[in-house]
Short mmCIF file of C-alpha atoms (C1' of nucleotides) in Angstrom, two decimals:
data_model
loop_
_atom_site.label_atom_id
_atom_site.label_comp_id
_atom_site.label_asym_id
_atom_site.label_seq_id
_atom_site.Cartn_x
_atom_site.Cartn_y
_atom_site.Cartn_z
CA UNK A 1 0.00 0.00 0.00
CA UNK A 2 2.71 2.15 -1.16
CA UNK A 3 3.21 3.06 -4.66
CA UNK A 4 -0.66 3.79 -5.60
CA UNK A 5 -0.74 5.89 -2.54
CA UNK A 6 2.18 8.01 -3.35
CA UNK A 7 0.55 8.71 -7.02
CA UNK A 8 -2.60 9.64 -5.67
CA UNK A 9 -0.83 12.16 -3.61
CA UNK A 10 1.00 13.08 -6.58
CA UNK A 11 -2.08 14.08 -8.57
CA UNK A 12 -3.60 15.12 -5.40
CA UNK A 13 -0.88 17.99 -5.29
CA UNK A 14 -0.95 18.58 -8.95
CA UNK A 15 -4.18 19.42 -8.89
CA UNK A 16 -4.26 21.62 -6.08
CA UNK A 17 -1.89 23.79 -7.19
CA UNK A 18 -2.74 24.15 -10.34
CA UNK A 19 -6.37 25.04 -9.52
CA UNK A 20 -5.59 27.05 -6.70
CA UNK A 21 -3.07 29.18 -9.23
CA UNK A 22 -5.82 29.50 -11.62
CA UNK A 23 -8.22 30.26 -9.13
CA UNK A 24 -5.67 33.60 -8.13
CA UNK A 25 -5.52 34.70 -11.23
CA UNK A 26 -9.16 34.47 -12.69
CA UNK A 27 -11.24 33.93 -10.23
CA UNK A 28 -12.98 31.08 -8.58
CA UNK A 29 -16.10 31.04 -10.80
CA UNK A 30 -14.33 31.40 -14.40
CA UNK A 31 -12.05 28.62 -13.73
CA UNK A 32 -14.21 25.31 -14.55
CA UNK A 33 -13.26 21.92 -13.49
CA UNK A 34 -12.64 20.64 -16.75
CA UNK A 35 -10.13 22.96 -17.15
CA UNK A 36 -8.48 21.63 -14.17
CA UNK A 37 -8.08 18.48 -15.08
CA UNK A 38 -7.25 19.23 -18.71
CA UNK A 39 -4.62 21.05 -17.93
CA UNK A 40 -3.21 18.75 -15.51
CA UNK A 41 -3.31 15.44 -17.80
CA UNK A 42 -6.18 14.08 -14.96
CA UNK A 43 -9.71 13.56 -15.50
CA UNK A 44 -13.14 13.98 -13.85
CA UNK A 45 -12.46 10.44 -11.80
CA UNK A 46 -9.39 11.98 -10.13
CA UNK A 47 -10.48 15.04 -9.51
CA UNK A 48 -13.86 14.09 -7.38
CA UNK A 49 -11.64 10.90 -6.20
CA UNK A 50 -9.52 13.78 -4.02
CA UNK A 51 -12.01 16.82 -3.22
CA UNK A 52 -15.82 16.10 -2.60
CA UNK A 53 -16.73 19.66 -4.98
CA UNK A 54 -14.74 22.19 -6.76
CA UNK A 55 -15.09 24.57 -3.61
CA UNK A 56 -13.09 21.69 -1.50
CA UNK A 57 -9.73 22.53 -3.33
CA UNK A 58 -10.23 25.30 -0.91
CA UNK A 59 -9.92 22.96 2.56
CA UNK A 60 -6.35 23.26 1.49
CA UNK A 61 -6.18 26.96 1.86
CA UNK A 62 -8.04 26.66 4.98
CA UNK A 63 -5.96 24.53 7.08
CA UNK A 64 -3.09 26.43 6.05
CA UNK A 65 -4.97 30.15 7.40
CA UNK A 66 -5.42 28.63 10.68
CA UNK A 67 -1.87 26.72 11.03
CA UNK A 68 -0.37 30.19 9.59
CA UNK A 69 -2.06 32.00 12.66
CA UNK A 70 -0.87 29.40 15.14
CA UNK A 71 2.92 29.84 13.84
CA UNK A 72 2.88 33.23 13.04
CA UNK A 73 0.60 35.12 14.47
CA UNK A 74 -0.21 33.90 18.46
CA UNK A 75 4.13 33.96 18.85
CA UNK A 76 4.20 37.84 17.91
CA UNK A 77 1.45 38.67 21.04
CA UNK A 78 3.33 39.80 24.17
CA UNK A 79 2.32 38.05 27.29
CA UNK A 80 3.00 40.59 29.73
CA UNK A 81 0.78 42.99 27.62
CA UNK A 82 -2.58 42.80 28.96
CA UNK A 83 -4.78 40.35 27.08
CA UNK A 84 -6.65 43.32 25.74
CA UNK A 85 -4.17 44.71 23.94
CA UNK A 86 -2.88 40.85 22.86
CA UNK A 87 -6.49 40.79 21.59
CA UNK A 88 -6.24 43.92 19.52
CA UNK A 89 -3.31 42.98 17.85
CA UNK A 90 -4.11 39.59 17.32
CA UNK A 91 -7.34 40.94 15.39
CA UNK A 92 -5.18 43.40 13.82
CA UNK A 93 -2.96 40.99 12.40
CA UNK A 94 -5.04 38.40 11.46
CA UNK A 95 -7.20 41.18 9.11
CA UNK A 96 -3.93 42.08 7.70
CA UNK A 97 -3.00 38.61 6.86
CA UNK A 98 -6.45 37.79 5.26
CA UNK A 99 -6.58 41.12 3.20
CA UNK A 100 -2.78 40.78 1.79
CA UNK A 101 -2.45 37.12 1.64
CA UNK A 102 -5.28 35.47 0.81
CA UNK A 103 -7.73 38.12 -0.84
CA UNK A 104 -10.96 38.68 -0.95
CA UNK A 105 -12.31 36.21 -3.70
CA UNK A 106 -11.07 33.59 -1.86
CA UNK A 107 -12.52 34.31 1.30
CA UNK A 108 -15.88 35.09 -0.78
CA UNK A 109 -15.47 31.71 -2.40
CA UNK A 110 -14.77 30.19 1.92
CA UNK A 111 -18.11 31.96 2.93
CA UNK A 112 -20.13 30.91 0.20
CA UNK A 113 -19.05 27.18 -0.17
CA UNK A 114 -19.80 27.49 4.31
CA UNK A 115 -23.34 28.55 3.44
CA UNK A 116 -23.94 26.35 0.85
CA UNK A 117 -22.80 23.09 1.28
CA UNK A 118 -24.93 20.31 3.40
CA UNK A 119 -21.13 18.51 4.60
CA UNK A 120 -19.51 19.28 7.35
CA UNK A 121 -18.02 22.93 7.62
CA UNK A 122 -14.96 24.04 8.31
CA UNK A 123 -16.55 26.93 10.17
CA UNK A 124 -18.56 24.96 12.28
CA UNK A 125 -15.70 21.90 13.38
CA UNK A 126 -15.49 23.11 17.28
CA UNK A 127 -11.75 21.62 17.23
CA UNK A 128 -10.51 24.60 14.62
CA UNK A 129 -7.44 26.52 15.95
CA UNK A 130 -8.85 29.71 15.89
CA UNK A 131 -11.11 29.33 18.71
CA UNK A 132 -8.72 27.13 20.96
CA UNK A 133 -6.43 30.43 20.24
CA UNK A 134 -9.34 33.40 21.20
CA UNK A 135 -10.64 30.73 24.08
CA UNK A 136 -7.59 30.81 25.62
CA UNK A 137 -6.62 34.77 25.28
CA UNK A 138 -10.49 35.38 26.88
CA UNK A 139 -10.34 32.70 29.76
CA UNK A 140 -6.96 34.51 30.82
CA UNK A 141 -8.83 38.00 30.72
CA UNK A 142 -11.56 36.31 32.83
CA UNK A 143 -9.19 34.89 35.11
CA UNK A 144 -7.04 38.44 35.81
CA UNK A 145 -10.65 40.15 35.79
CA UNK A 146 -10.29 42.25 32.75
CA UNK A 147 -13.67 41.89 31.48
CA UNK A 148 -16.57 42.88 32.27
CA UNK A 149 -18.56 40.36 34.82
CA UNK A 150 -21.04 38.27 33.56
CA UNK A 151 -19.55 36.59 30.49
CA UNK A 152 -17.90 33.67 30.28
CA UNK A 153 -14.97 32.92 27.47
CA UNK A 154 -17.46 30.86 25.16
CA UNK A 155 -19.62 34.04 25.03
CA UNK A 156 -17.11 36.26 24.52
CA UNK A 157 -15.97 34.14 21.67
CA UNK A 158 -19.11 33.72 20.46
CA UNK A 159 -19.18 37.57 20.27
CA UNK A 160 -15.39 38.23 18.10
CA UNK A 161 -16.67 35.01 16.09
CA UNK A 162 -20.35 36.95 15.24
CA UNK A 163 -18.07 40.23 14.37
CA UNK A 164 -15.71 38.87 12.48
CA UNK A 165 -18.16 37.18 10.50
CA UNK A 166 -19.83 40.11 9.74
CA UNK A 167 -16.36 42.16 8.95
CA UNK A 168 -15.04 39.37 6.47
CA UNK A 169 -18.69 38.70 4.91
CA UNK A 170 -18.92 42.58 4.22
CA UNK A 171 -15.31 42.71 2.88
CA UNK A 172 -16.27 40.10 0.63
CA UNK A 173 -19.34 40.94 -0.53
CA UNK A 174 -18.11 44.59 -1.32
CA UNK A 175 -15.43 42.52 -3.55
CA UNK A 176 -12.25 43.87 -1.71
CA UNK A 177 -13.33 48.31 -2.68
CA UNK A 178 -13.12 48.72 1.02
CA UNK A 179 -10.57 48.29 3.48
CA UNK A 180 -10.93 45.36 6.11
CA UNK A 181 -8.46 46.44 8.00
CA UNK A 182 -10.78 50.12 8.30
CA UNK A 183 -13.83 48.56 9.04
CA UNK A 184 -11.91 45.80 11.35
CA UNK A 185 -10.61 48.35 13.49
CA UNK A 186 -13.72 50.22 13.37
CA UNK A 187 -16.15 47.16 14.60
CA UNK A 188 -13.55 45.82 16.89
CA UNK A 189 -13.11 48.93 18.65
CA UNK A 190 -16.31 49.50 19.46
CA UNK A 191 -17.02 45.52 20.73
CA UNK A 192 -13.94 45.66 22.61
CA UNK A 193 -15.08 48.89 24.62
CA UNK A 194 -18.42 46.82 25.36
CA UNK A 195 -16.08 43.90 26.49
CA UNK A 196 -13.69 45.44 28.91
CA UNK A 197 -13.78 46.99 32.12
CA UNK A 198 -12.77 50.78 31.37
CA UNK A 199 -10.45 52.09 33.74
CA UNK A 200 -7.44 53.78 33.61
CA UNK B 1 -50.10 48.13 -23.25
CA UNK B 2 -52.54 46.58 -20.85
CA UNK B 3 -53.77 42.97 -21.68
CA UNK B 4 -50.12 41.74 -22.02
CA UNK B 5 -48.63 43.68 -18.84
CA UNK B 6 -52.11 42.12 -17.03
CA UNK B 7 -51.42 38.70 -18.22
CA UNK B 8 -47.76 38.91 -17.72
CA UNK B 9 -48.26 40.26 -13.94
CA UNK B 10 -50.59 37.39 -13.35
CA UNK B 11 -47.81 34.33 -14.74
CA UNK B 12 -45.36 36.71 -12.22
CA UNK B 13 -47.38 36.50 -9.10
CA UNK B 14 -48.13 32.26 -10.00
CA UNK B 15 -44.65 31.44 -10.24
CA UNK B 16 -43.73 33.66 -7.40
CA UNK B 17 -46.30 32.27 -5.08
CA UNK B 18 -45.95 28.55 -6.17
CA UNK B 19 -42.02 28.69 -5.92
CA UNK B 20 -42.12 30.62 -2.52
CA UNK B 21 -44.25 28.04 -1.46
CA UNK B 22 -42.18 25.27 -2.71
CA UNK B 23 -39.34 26.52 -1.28
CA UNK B 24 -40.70 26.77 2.36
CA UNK B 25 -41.25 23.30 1.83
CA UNK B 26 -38.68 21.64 1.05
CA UNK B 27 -35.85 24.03 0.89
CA UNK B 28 -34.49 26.53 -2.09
CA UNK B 29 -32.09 24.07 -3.32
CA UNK B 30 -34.41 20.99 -3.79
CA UNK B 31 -36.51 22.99 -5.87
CA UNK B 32 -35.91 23.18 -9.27
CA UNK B 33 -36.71 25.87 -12.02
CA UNK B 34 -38.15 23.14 -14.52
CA UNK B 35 -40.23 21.73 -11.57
CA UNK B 36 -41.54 25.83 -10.31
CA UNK B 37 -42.55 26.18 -14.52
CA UNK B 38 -44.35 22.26 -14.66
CA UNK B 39 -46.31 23.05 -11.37
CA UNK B 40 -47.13 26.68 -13.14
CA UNK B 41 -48.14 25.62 -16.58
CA UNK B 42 -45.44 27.84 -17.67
CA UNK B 43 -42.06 27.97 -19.03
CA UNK B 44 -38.28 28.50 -18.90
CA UNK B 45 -38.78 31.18 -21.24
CA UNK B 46 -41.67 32.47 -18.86
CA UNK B 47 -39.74 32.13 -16.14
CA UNK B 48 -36.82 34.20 -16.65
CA UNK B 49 -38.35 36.53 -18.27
CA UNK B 50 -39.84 37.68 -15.02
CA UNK B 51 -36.66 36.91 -13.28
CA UNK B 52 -32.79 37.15 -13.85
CA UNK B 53 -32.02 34.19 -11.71
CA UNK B 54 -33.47 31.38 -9.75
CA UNK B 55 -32.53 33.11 -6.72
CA UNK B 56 -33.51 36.38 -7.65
CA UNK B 57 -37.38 35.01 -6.62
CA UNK B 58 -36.28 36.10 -3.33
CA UNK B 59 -36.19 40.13 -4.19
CA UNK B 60 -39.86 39.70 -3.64
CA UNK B 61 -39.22 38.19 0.34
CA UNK B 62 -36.61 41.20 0.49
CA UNK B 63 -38.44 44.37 -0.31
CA UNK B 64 -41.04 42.50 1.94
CA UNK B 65 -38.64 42.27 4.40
CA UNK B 66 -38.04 46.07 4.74
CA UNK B 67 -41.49 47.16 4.27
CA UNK B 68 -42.31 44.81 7.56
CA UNK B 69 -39.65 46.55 9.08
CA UNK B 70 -41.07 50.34 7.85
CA UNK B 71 -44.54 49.52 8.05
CA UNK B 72 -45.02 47.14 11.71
CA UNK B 73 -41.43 47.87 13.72
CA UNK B 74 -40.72 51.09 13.63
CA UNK B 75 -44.03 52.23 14.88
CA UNK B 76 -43.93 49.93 17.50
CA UNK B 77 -41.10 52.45 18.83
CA UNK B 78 -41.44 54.96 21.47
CA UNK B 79 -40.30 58.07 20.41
CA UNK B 80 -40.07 59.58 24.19
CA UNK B 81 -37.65 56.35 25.09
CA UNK B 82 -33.87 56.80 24.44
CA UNK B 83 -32.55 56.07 21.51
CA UNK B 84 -30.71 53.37 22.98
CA UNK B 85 -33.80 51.49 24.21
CA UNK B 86 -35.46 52.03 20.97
CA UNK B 87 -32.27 50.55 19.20
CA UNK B 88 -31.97 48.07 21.03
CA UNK B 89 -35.77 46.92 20.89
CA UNK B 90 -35.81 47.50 17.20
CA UNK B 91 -32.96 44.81 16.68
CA UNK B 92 -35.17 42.81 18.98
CA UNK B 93 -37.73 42.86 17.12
CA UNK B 94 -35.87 42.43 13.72
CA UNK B 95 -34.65 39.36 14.89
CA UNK B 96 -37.80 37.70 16.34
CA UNK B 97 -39.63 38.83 12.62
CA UNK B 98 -36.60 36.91 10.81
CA UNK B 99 -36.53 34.22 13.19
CA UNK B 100 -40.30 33.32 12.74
CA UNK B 101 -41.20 34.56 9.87
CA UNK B 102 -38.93 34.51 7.14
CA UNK B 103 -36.42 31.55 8.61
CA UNK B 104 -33.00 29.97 7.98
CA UNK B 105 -33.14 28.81 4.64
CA UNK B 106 -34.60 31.55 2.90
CA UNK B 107 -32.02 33.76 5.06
CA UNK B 108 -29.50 31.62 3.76
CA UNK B 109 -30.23 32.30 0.59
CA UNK B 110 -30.19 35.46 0.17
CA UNK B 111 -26.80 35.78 1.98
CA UNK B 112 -25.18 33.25 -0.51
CA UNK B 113 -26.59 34.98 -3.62
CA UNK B 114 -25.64 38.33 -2.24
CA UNK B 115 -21.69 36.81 -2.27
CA UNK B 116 -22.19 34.48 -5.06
CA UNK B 117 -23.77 36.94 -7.53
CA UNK B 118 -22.30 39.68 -10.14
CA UNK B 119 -25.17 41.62 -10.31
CA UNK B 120 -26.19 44.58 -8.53
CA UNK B 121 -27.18 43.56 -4.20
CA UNK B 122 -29.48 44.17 -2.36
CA UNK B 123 -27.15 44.42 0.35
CA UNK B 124 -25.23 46.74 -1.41
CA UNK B 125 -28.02 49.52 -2.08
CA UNK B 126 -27.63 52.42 0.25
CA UNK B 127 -31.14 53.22 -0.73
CA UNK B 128 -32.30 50.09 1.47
CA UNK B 129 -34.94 50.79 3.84
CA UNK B 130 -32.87 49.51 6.88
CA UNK B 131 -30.00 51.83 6.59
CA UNK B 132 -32.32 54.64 6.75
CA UNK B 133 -34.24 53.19 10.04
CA UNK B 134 -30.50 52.93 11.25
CA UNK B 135 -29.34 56.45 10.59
CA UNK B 136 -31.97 58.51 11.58
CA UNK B 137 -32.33 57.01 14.78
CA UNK B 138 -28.42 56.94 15.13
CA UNK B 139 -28.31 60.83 13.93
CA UNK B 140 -30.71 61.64 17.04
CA UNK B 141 -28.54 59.63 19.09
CA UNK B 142 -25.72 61.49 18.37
CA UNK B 143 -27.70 64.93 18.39
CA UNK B 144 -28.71 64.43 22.09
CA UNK B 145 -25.16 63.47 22.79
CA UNK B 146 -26.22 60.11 23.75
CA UNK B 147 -23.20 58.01 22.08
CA UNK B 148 -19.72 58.20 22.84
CA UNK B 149 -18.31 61.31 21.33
CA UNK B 150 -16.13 60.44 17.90
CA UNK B 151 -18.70 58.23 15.87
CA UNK B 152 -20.58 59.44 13.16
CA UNK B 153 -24.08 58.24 12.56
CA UNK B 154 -22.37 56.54 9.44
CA UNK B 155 -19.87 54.81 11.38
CA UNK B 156 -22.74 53.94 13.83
CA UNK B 157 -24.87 51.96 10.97
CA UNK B 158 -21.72 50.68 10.14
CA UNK B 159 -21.01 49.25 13.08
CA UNK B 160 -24.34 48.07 13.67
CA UNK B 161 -24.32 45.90 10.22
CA UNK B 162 -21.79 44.28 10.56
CA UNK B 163 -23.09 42.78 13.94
CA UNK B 164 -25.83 42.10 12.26
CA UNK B 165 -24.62 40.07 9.04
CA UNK B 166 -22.61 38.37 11.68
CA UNK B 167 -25.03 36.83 13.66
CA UNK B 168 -27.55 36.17 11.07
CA UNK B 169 -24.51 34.23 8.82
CA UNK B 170 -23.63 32.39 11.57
CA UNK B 171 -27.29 31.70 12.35
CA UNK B 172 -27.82 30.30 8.59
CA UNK B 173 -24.98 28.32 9.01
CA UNK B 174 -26.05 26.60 12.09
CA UNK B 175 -29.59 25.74 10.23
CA UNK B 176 -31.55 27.40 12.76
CA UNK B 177 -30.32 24.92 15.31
CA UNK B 178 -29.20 28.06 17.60
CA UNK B 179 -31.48 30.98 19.02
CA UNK B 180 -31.28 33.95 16.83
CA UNK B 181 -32.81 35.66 19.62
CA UNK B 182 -30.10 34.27 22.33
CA UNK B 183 -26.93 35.42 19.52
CA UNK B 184 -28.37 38.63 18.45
CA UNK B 185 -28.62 39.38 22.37
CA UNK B 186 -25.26 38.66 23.36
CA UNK B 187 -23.51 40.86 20.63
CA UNK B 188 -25.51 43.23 20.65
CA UNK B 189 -25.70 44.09 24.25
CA UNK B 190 -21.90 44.26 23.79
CA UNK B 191 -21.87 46.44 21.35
CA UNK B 192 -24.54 48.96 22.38
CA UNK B 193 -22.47 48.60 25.59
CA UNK B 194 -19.86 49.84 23.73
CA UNK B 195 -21.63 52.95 21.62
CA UNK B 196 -23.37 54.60 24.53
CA UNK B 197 -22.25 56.60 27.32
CA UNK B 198 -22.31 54.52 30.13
CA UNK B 199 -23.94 57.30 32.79
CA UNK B 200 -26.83 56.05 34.33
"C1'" DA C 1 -57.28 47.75 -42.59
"C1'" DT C 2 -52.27 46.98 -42.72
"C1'" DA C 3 -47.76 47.12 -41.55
"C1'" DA C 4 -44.31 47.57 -37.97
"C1'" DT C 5 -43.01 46.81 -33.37
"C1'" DA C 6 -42.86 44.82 -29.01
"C1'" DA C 7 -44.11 41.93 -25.11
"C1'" DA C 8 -44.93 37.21 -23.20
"C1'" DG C 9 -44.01 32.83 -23.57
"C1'" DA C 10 -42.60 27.93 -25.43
"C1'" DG C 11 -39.14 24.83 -25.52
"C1'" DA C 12 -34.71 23.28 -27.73
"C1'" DC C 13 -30.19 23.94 -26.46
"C1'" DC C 14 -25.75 24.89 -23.84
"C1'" DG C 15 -22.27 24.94 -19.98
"C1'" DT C 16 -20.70 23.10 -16.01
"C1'" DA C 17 -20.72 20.71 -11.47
"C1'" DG C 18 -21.13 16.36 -10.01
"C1'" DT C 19 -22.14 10.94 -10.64
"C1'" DC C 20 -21.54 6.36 -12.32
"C1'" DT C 21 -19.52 2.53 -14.52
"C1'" DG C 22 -15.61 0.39 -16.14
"C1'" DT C 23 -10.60 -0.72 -16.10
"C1'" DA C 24 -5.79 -1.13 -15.17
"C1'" DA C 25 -2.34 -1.42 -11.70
"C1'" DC C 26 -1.16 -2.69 -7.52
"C1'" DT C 27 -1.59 -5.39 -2.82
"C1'" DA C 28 -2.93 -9.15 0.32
"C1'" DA C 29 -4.46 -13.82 1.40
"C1'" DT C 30 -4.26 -18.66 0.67
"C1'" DA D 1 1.24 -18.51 -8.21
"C1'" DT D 2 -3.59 -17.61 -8.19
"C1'" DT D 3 -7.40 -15.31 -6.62
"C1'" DA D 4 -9.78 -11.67 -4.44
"C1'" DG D 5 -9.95 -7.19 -3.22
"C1'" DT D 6 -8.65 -2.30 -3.45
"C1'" DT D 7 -7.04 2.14 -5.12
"C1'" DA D 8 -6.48 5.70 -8.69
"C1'" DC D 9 -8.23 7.06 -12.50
"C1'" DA D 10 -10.68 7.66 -17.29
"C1'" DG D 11 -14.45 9.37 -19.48
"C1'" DA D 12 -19.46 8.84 -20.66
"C1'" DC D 13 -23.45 10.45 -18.61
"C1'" DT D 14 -26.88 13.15 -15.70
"C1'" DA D 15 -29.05 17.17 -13.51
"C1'" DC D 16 -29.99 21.66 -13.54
"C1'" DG D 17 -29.38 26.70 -14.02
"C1'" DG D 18 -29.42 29.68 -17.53
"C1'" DT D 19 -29.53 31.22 -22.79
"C1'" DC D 20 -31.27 31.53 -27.47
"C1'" DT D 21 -34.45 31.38 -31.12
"C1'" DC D 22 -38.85 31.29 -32.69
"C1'" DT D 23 -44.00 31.89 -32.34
"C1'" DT D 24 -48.04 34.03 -30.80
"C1'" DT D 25 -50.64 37.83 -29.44
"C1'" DA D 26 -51.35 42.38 -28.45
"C1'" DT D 27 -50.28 47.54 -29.46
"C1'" DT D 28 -49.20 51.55 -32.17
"C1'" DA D 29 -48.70 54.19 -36.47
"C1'" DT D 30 -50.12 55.27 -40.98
#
DNA sequence: ATAATAAAGAGACCGTAGTCTGTAACTAAT
DNA sequence: ATTAGTTACAGACTACGGTCTCTTTATTAT
């Protein structure tokens, strides 16, 4: 169970990349799937024998958002800074990552495969990074007493989740003509206020 | 120009009506056009003449959505209560309205064809209903010094959006299998916590 | 009345995502 | 070594949203 396995990965690869490059530079929905596999020497079998739909090539992308926050983004927060400011920055960076690295049509594609698709989401999988990484950052603010009393670090989650949400949906329905950092800071400010004791 | 128009409003408001109700049934995407035009006695060609898209059945829901809003919320309002109570009712209301009336799927809907689409949003129009509900009452807000200084009215709405797209995405996404009511209550009280002098 | 134009609709047709069946190459079991 | 089973893949086929062309029926102009 060696040698097929390696050549599926092969084409598994070859596909990716080559769909994911086209993808950049037309756009999601004028790349078709027979161009895919045409211009990878592949066929329809091989194609739906690696990604369940066309908008799976994109669970690829996805894994790698989440892994790039974990090994890039949570090592830049200062832990002596209080987990406020950690929070700030972490939102701060993360909008800046999404905007310059991964673009809006992508992300459009992301939130309109979540929405449409009856599988399992990406978006809804409890054991994604990104709330293991804002769980922890809240249930240290709760612990030092930084918030506000009566929420617990699921709510408070539940709260940056609902906001980004609405930031990166608005982003990409406005295809990219306004700036997510802007609004980002904008929203994040004001939830972030409504979060946080205020005194100093 | 009279007996056409009349006949053509009448095929309209049939397939409208039967794929509306269709829909509610058994959901938008196990409903298909050729099935809405058999159970009408009408066409394809019939069809989309009346509409651009499959989807775009929904603009009827929409503009009904906002004229709920004009028409039954906003009265409901009391002008003499802050406009912080009134806000914050208003989104209440909202919420119950889409919760119970119009529902997850046909929510969904419309938030993937507003990303999936190249046509002209609904989302999009700043002559939507909503945003005017939204600024006026955020304008008197800010007149009677009742938000924290530095936001516009327009950054206000803004604001206010976004939460809103947020938690009815992530509601769609869920399939209705969350509160609306419960989400929309948690972010929000955050972030009218965060717009509003706290002086009380 | 007649010709010219335009709207509403019928239904064949097209493009594309996704399925299904078949096959060749490899692996495992006896 | 032979058989049985499995994986990766090829490519015909299906389902469905959307387009295109053509016909019918009404409207306007002369």
């Amino acid at each position: 169970m060696d040698a097929r396995l390696k050549r599926g990965q092969k084409t598994k690869r070859k596909i990716t990349e080559t769909a994911i490059a086209l993808f950049h530079e037309r756009g999601f929905n004028n790349v078709t799937v027979d161009e895919i596999v045409t211009k990878t020497n592949t066929s329809k079998g091989a194609f739906y024998n690696h990604f369940a739909s066309k908008h799976e090539v994109f669970a690829e992308q996805f894994k790698q958002i989440d892994q790039f926050y974990v090994d890039h983004l949570v090592p830049q927060l200062d832990a002596k800074k209080p987990v406020m400011d950690r929070l700030a920055q972490f939102l701060d960076l993360q909008m800046t990552y999404i905007q310059n690295e991964i673009g809006w049509d992508v992300t459009r594609t992301i939130y309109e495969q979540e929405l449409s698709t009856e599988r399992s989401s990406y978006f809804l999988n409890p054991d994604r990074p990104l709330y293991g990484i804002l769980l922890d950052l809240c249930q240290e603010g709760i612990d030092n007493g930084e918030f506000k009393p009566g929420y617990t670090a699921h709510d408070i989650v539940t709260v940056l989740i609902h906001a980004m949400r609405g930031v990166l949906y608005n982003w990409s329905l406005n295809r990219g003509k306004i700036s997510l950092k802007d609004e980002q800071r904008v929203l994040f400010g004001v939830v972030l206020e409504g979060l946080f004791r205020s005194e100093l």
